CSV table of C-alpha atoms in Angstrom, one decimal:
chain,number,residue,atom,x,y,z
A,52,MET,CA,-12.0,19.4,18.0
A,53,TYR,CA,-11.1,17.7,14.3
A,54,PHE,CA,-12.5,14.9,12.2
A,55,ALA,CA,-9.9,13.1,10.5
A,56,GLY,CA,-10.1,10.3,7.8
A,57,VAL,CA,-7.6,8.3,7.0
A,58,ASP,CA,-8.0,5.8,4.0
A,59,LEU,CA,-4.2,3.6,4.6
A,60,ALA,CA,-2.8,2.3,2.5
A,61,TRP,CA,-1.4,-1.5,3.8
A,62,GLY,CA,2.1,-0.5,2.2
A,63,PRO,CA,4.3,3.2,1.9
A,64,ARG,CA,4.1,2.5,-2.0
A,65,ASN,CA,0.6,3.1,-3.3
A,66,PRO,CA,-1.6,6.0,-2.4
A,67,THR,CA,-3.1,7.2,1.7
A,68,GLY,CA,-6.3,9.8,0.9
A,69,VAL,CA,-6.4,11.8,4.1
A,70,ALA,CA,-9.1,13.5,4.4
A,71,VAL,CA,-9.7,16.1,8.3
A,72,LEU,CA,-13.4,17.9,8.9
A,73,ASP,CA,-13.8,20.5,11.0
A,74,GLY,CA,-16.2,20.8,14.5
A,75,ASP,CA,-18.9,21.8,12.0
A,76,GLY,CA,-19.1,19.4,9.9
A,77,VAL,CA,-16.8,21.2,7.1
A,78,LEU,CA,-14.1,20.2,5.2
A,79,VAL,CA,-10.9,21.4,5.6
A,80,HIS,CA,-8.4,19.6,3.6
A,81,VAL,CA,-8.2,16.9,1.7
A,82,GLY,CA,-5.8,15.3,-0.5
A,83,ALA,CA,-3.6,11.6,-1.2
A,84,VAL,CA,0.7,11.4,0.3
A,85,ARG,CA,1.8,8.5,0.1
A,86,ASP,CA,5.0,7.8,3.4
A,87,ASP,CA,4.0,7.9,7.6
A,88,ALA,CA,5.9,11.3,7.1
A,89,ALA,CA,3.4,12.4,4.5
A,90,VAL,CA,1.2,11.2,6.4
A,91,LEU,CA,1.8,12.6,10.1
A,92,ALA,CA,2.4,15.8,7.9
A,93,ALA,CA,-0.9,16.2,6.9
A,94,LEU,CA,-2.2,15.0,9.7
A,95,GLN,CA,-0.1,16.7,12.8
A,96,PRO,CA,-1.9,20.3,12.7
A,97,PHE,CA,-5.1,19.0,13.2
A,98,THR,CA,-4.2,16.4,15.8
A,99,THR,CA,-2.3,18.6,19.2
A,100,GLY,CA,-5.8,18.6,20.5
A,101,SER,CA,-9.2,17.2,20.6
A,102,CYS,CA,-9.9,14.6,18.2
A,103,ARG,CA,-10.2,11.1,16.3
A,104,VAL,CA,-8.6,9.9,13.3
A,105,ALA,CA,-10.9,7.1,11.7
A,106,PHE,CA,-8.0,4.8,9.7
A,107,ASP,CA,-9.2,2.8,7.2
A,108,ALA,CA,-6.4,-0.3,8.1
A,109,PRO,CA,-6.6,-2.4,10.7
A,110,LEU,CA,-5.5,-1.2,14.1
A,111,VAL,CA,-4.6,-3.9,16.3
A,112,VAL,CA,-4.6,-7.6,15.4
A,113,THR,CA,-3.5,-10.4,17.1
A,114,ASN,CA,-4.5,-13.4,15.5
A,115,PRO,CA,-1.9,-16.0,13.8
A,116,SER,CA,-4.1,-16.7,10.9
A,117,GLY,CA,-7.5,-16.7,9.4
A,118,GLN,CA,-9.9,-13.4,9.8
A,119,ARG,CA,-10.2,-11.2,13.7
A,120,PRO,CA,-13.6,-11.5,15.3
A,121,ALA,CA,-14.6,-8.1,14.4
A,122,GLU,CA,-14.7,-9.8,11.0
A,123,THR,CA,-16.0,-12.1,11.8
A,124,ALA,CA,-18.8,-10.2,13.5
A,125,LEU,CA,-19.0,-7.4,11.3
A,126,ASN,CA,-19.3,-10.0,7.7
A,127,ARG,CA,-21.9,-11.8,9.3
A,128,ASP,CA,-24.0,-8.3,8.9
A,129,PHE,CA,-22.8,-6.6,5.9
A,130,ARG,CA,-21.3,-9.4,3.0
A,131,ALA,CA,-24.8,-10.0,1.8
A,132,PHE,CA,-24.4,-6.0,0.8
A,133,GLU,CA,-21.1,-7.1,-0.4
A,134,ALA,CA,-19.8,-5.5,2.4
A,135,GLY,CA,-17.3,-8.2,3.8
A,136,ALA,CA,-13.7,-6.8,5.2
A,137,HIS,CA,-10.7,-9.0,4.5
A,138,PRO,CA,-9.4,-10.8,6.6
A,139,ALA,CA,-7.0,-9.7,8.9
A,140,ASN,CA,-4.1,-11.3,10.6
A,141,THR,CA,-0.4,-11.7,11.8
A,142,GLY,CA,1.1,-14.5,9.2
A,143,LYS,CA,0.0,-11.1,6.5
A,144,PRO,CA,3.9,-9.4,6.1
A,145,GLU,CA,1.8,-6.7,6.6
A,146,PHE,CA,1.0,-6.7,9.5
A,147,ALA,CA,4.6,-8.6,10.6
A,148,ASP,CA,5.8,-6.5,12.5
A,149,GLY,CA,2.8,-4.7,13.7
A,150,PRO,CA,-0.2,-2.6,11.6
A,151,ARG,CA,0.7,0.5,9.8
A,152,ALA,CA,-2.4,2.5,11.5
A,153,ALA,CA,-1.3,1.6,15.1
A,154,ARG,CA,2.0,2.6,14.3
A,155,LEU,CA,0.9,5.9,12.6
A,156,ALA,CA,-1.6,6.3,15.7
A,157,GLY,CA,1.5,5.7,18.1
A,158,ALA,CA,3.6,9.0,16.9
A,159,LEU,CA,1.1,10.9,17.2
A,160,ASP,CA,0.4,10.0,20.6
A,161,LEU,CA,-3.9,9.1,19.9
A,162,ASN,CA,-5.6,5.9,22.4
A,163,MET,CA,-7.0,2.8,19.4
A,164,ASP,CA,-8.8,1.9,22.5
A,165,PRO,CA,-12.6,2.6,21.3
A,166,PHE,CA,-14.8,2.7,24.2
A,167,SER,CA,-12.2,5.2,25.7
A,168,ALA,CA,-13.1,8.9,27.2
A,169,ALA,CA,-9.9,10.3,26.3
A,170,ALA,CA,-9.7,13.6,23.9
A,171,ARG,CA,-7.6,12.5,21.1
A,172,ARG,CA,-8.0,9.3,19.5
A,173,ALA,CA,-7.8,7.3,16.8
A,174,ILE,CA,-10.5,4.4,15.6
A,175,GLU,CA,-10.6,2.2,12.6
A,176,VAL,CA,-13.8,2.5,10.5
A,177,TYR,CA,-14.0,0.3,6.9
A,178,PRO,CA,-16.3,2.6,4.0
A,179,HIS,CA,-18.1,0.1,2.5
A,180,ALA,CA,-19.6,-0.9,5.6
A,181,ALA,CA,-20.6,2.8,6.4
A,182,THR,CA,-21.7,3.8,2.9
A,183,VAL,CA,-24.2,0.6,2.8
A,184,ALA,CA,-25.4,2.0,6.5
A,185,LEU,CA,-25.2,5.9,5.7
A,186,PHE,CA,-27.5,5.6,2.1
A,187,ARG,CA,-29.6,2.4,3.1
A,188,LEU,CA,-28.0,1.1,0.3
A,189,SER,CA,-28.9,-3.3,-0.8
A,190,ARG,CA,-24.7,-3.0,-2.8
A,191,THR,CA,-22.1,-1.6,-2.3
A,192,LEU,CA,-21.0,0.8,-5.3
A,193,LYS,CA,-18.6,0.2,-7.6
A,194,TYR,CA,-16.0,1.4,-8.0
A,195,LYS,CA,-13.6,0.1,-7.4
A,196,ALA,CA,-11.3,-1.0,-10.3
A,197,LYS,CA,-11.6,-4.4,-10.9
A,198,PRO,CA,-11.2,-7.5,-13.5
A,199,GLY,CA,-14.4,-6.8,-16.2
A,200,ARG,CA,-15.1,-3.1,-14.3
A,201,GLY,CA,-14.4,-0.7,-17.6
A,202,VAL,CA,-14.2,3.4,-16.9
A,203,GLU,CA,-17.8,5.0,-17.6
A,204,GLY,CA,-19.4,2.5,-14.7
A,205,LEU,CA,-16.9,3.0,-12.8
A,206,LYS,CA,-17.3,7.4,-13.3
A,207,SER,CA,-21.1,6.7,-12.7
A,208,GLU,CA,-20.0,4.7,-9.5
A,209,LEU,CA,-17.6,7.2,-8.0
A,210,LEU,CA,-19.8,10.0,-8.9
A,211,ARG,CA,-22.5,8.7,-7.1
A,212,LEU,CA,-20.2,7.8,-4.1
A,213,MET,CA,-19.8,11.9,-4.5
A,214,ASP,CA,-23.3,12.9,-4.2
A,215,GLY,CA,-24.7,10.6,-1.7
A,216,ILE,CA,-21.6,12.3,0.5
A,217,GLU,CA,-22.5,16.0,-0.6
A,218,ALA,CA,-26.0,15.0,0.1
A,219,LEU,CA,-25.3,14.8,3.6
A,220,GLU,CA,-25.3,17.9,4.0
A,221,GLN,CA,-28.9,18.1,4.9
A,222,THR,CA,-28.9,15.2,7.5
A,223,PRO,CA,-29.6,15.7,10.8
A,224,THR,CA,-25.1,15.6,11.2
A,225,PRO,CA,-24.3,17.2,8.2
A,226,LEU,CA,-21.2,17.0,6.3
A,227,ARG,CA,-19.7,19.9,4.2
A,228,VAL,CA,-17.8,19.1,1.1
A,229,THR,CA,-19.0,21.6,-1.7
A,230,GLY,CA,-17.0,24.9,-0.4
A,231,HIS,CA,-13.9,23.7,-0.3
A,232,GLY,CA,-11.5,23.9,-3.1
A,233,ASP,CA,-10.4,21.0,-4.0
A,234,TRP,CA,-13.2,18.6,-3.3
A,235,LEU,CA,-14.5,19.8,-5.9
A,236,THR,CA,-11.7,18.9,-8.4
A,237,LEU,CA,-11.6,16.5,-7.6
A,238,ARG,CA,-15.6,16.2,-9.1
A,239,ARG,CA,-14.6,18.4,-12.1
A,240,GLN,CA,-11.4,15.2,-11.8
A,241,VAL,CA,-13.8,12.5,-11.8
A,242,GLN,CA,-15.9,14.3,-14.5
A,243,ALA,CA,-12.8,14.4,-17.2
A,244,ALA,CA,-11.6,11.1,-15.8
A,245,GLY,CA,-11.1,8.8,-19.2
A,246,ARG,CA,-8.4,6.0,-17.8
A,247,LYS,CA,-8.8,4.2,-14.6
A,248,CYS,CA,-5.6,5.2,-13.2
A,249,ASP,CA,-7.1,8.6,-13.5
A,250,LEU,CA,-10.9,7.7,-11.9
A,251,ARG,CA,-8.1,5.8,-8.8
A,252,ARG,CA,-6.1,8.8,-8.1
A,253,ALA,CA,-9.2,10.5,-6.5
A,254,GLU,CA,-10.6,7.3,-4.8
A,255,ASP,CA,-8.3,7.5,-2.0
A,256,PRO,CA,-9.0,10.7,-1.2
A,257,ILE,CA,-12.9,10.4,-1.2
A,258,ASP,CA,-13.0,8.0,0.5
A,259,ALA,CA,-11.0,10.1,3.1
A,260,VAL,CA,-14.2,11.7,3.5
A,261,VAL,CA,-15.6,8.7,4.1
A,262,CYS,CA,-13.4,8.1,7.1
A,263,ALA,CA,-13.5,11.6,8.7
A,264,TYR,CA,-17.5,11.5,8.3
A,265,VAL,CA,-17.5,8.1,10.6
A,266,ALA,CA,-15.3,9.6,13.2
A,267,LEU,CA,-17.7,12.8,12.9
A,268,TYR,CA,-20.5,10.7,13.7
A,269,ALA,CA,-18.9,8.1,15.6
A,270,GLU,CA,-18.8,12.1,18.6
A,271,ARG,CA,-22.0,12.8,17.9
A,272,ARG,CA,-24.8,10.2,17.4
A,273,PRO,CA,-23.1,6.9,19.6
A,274,SER,CA,-26.0,5.4,19.7
A,275,GLY,CA,-26.4,5.1,15.9
A,276,ILE,CA,-22.8,3.4,15.7
A,277,THR,CA,-21.9,-0.5,15.8
A,278,VAL,CA,-18.7,-1.1,17.6
A,279,TYR,CA,-18.0,-5.6,16.0
A,280,GLY,CA,-14.7,-6.8,17.9
A,281,ASP,CA,-12.9,-5.1,20.8
A,282,PHE,CA,-10.3,-3.8,22.1
A,283,ALA,CA,-8.4,-6.5,22.8
A,284,THR,CA,-8.6,-8.3,19.2
A,285,GLY,CA,-9.0,-6.0,17.2
A,286,TYR,CA,-12.9,-3.8,16.6
A,287,ILE,CA,-13.8,-1.8,13.6
A,288,VAL,CA,-16.8,0.9,14.0
A,289,THR,CA,-19.4,1.8,11.6
A,290,PRO,CA,-22.8,3.5,11.3
A,291,THR,CA,-25.3,0.3,12.8
A,292,LEU,CA,-27.1,-1.1,10.0
A,293,PRO,CA,-30.8,-0.8,9.6
A,294,ALA,CA,-32.9,-3.3,10.7
A,295,ALA,CA,-34.9,-2.5,8.4
A,296,LEU,CA,-32.4,-2.9,5.5
A,297,HIS,CA,-32.0,-6.0,2.9
A,298,PRO,CA,-29.7,-6.3,0.3
A,299,ASP,CA,-32.9,-8.1,-2.2
A,300,ARG,CA,-35.4,-5.8,-1.0
A,301,PRO,CA,-34.4,-1.7,0.1
A,302,LEU,CA,-36.4,0.4,2.8
A,303,VAL,CA,-38.8,2.1,0.3
A,304,ASP,CA,-38.7,5.5,2.6
A,305,ARG,CA,-35.2,7.0,1.1
A,306,ARG,CA,-36.8,10.3,2.0
A,307,LYS,CA,-35.1,9.3,5.6
A,308,HIS,CA,-31.2,9.3,6.6
A,309,LEU,CA,-29.9,6.7,8.9
A,310,ASP,CA,-30.4,8.9,11.6
A,311,GLU,CA,-33.4,9.0,11.8
A,312,ILE,CA,-34.3,5.3,12.0
A,313,ASP,CA,-34.4,4.0,15.7
A,314,HIS,CA,-31.9,1.8,16.2
A,315,GLY,CA,-32.9,-0.4,19.3
A,316,CYS,CA,-33.6,-3.9,17.2
A,317,GLN,CA,-30.0,-3.9,16.1
A,318,ARG,CA,-29.1,-7.5,13.9
A,319,GLY,CA,-26.8,-9.1,15.5
A,320,ALA,CA,-26.7,-7.3,19.0
A,321,ALA,CA,-25.2,-10.5,21.0
A,322,ARG,CA,-22.1,-9.9,18.2
A,323,VAL,CA,-22.1,-6.2,18.9
A,324,ALA,CA,-21.6,-3.5,21.6
A,325,PRO,CA,-22.8,-1.1,21.1
A,326,LEU,CA,-20.6,3.1,21.1
A,327,ASP,CA,-22.9,4.8,23.9
A,328,GLN,CA,-22.9,7.6,25.7
A,329,ARG,CA,-21.9,5.5,29.0
A,330,GLY,CA,-19.0,3.0,26.7
A,331,ASP,CA,-21.0,0.2,27.8
A,332,HIS,CA,-20.0,-2.9,25.5
A,333,ARG,CA,-20.9,-6.4,25.0
A,334,THR,CA,-18.1,-8.7,23.3
A,335,VAL,CA,-17.8,-10.1,20.2
A,336,ASP,CA,-19.2,-14.1,20.5
A,337,ARG,CA,-16.0,-15.7,18.9
A,338,ALA,CA,-18.4,-19.2,18.3
A,339,ASP,CA,-18.0,-18.9,14.5
A,340,GLN,CA,-14.8,-17.5,14.1
A,341,GLY,CA,-14.3,-20.0,10.7
A,342,ALA,CA,-16.9,-18.9,9.2
A,343,HIS,CA,-17.0,-17.4,5.4
A,344,GLN,CA,-14.7,-15.2,4.3
A,345,PHE,CA,-16.8,-13.0,1.5
A,346,ASP,CA,-14.9,-10.3,-1.2
A,347,ALA,CA,-16.1,-7.0,-0.4
A,348,HIS,CA,-15.0,-6.4,-4.1
A,349,GLY,CA,-16.4,-9.4,-5.4
A,350,PRO,CA,-18.8,-9.6,-8.7
A,351,ALA,CA,-20.8,-6.7,-9.0
A,352,GLY,CA,-24.7,-7.4,-7.2
A,353,SER,CA,-28.0,-5.3,-8.2
A,354,LEU,CA,-27.9,-1.9,-7.1
A,355,ASP,CA,-30.7,0.4,-5.6
A,356,ARG,CA,-31.4,3.1,-8.1
A,357,LEU,CA,-31.4,6.3,-6.0
A,358,GLY,CA,-32.2,8.9,-8.4
A,359,ASN,CA,-28.7,11.4,-9.5
A,360,ARG,CA,-28.6,11.8,-5.5
A,361,LEU,CA,-28.7,8.0,-3.8
A,362,GLY,CA,-31.5,9.3,-2.9
A,363,THR,CA,-33.0,12.3,-0.4
A,364,LEU,CA,-31.2,11.3,3.0
A,365,ALA,CA,-33.1,14.7,4.6
């Protein structure tokens, strides 16, 4: 079984990151492409059999304006960590004719229901929320280029993300990337970057690796996954936010990985759906669909100082 991650640009002119893991969590492909044909060509060798493809892009968008119920629910939990999701609606040009991710999933004949038992599936994920939960961050890592962020700061944060990804090899759900030549090339590219555009070229494939890991994690540890929203109105799959994690009070013991945290006390239990072996779930509470939308890429807040490897995760 393969687990693919697609950091999908909302238009074909910008680069899209694609990464693939095998059933042992070993990175077997990572790179960047642009148009739909190139995305499909990169994925097809790994999606003919059992697979799970995780798109960092909406698969289901039905609301004509505002944000989806999934975004409302996820933002309620993650916006304090500066990991809120941008709103998706059919009033935006990129969704007027249906989401690009859904067209790609359809071309690959992937089932898009997050609770399906189909062997070949697609899910929507969100790397910012995933890294907050997996690495237990008090704020998202600030590796996205924004006004006021310099090259050295962006480089430092992107390297911290790469360190955290590499450290996942020592966890109960291991991810193994350091044996792949293209990953090592990405690291050298980031280390040598002197311009923001140099970092931007590496950012999409790295995010795609996070997406692929969430696909793997959802398969291996379904009790540690939360599905915000539902298949009818749109959903986002992410590792469950630890109940003890607070944006202004980092967890004291960073030696434990998220796998070792008790997920019995999920945040917002009435609004989200835990993905378990049975596929049982609860629907999202849509009462506050008009809630404040948090910009995940807003001004940088204080970050946990986790050391050179985002803390010891094992």
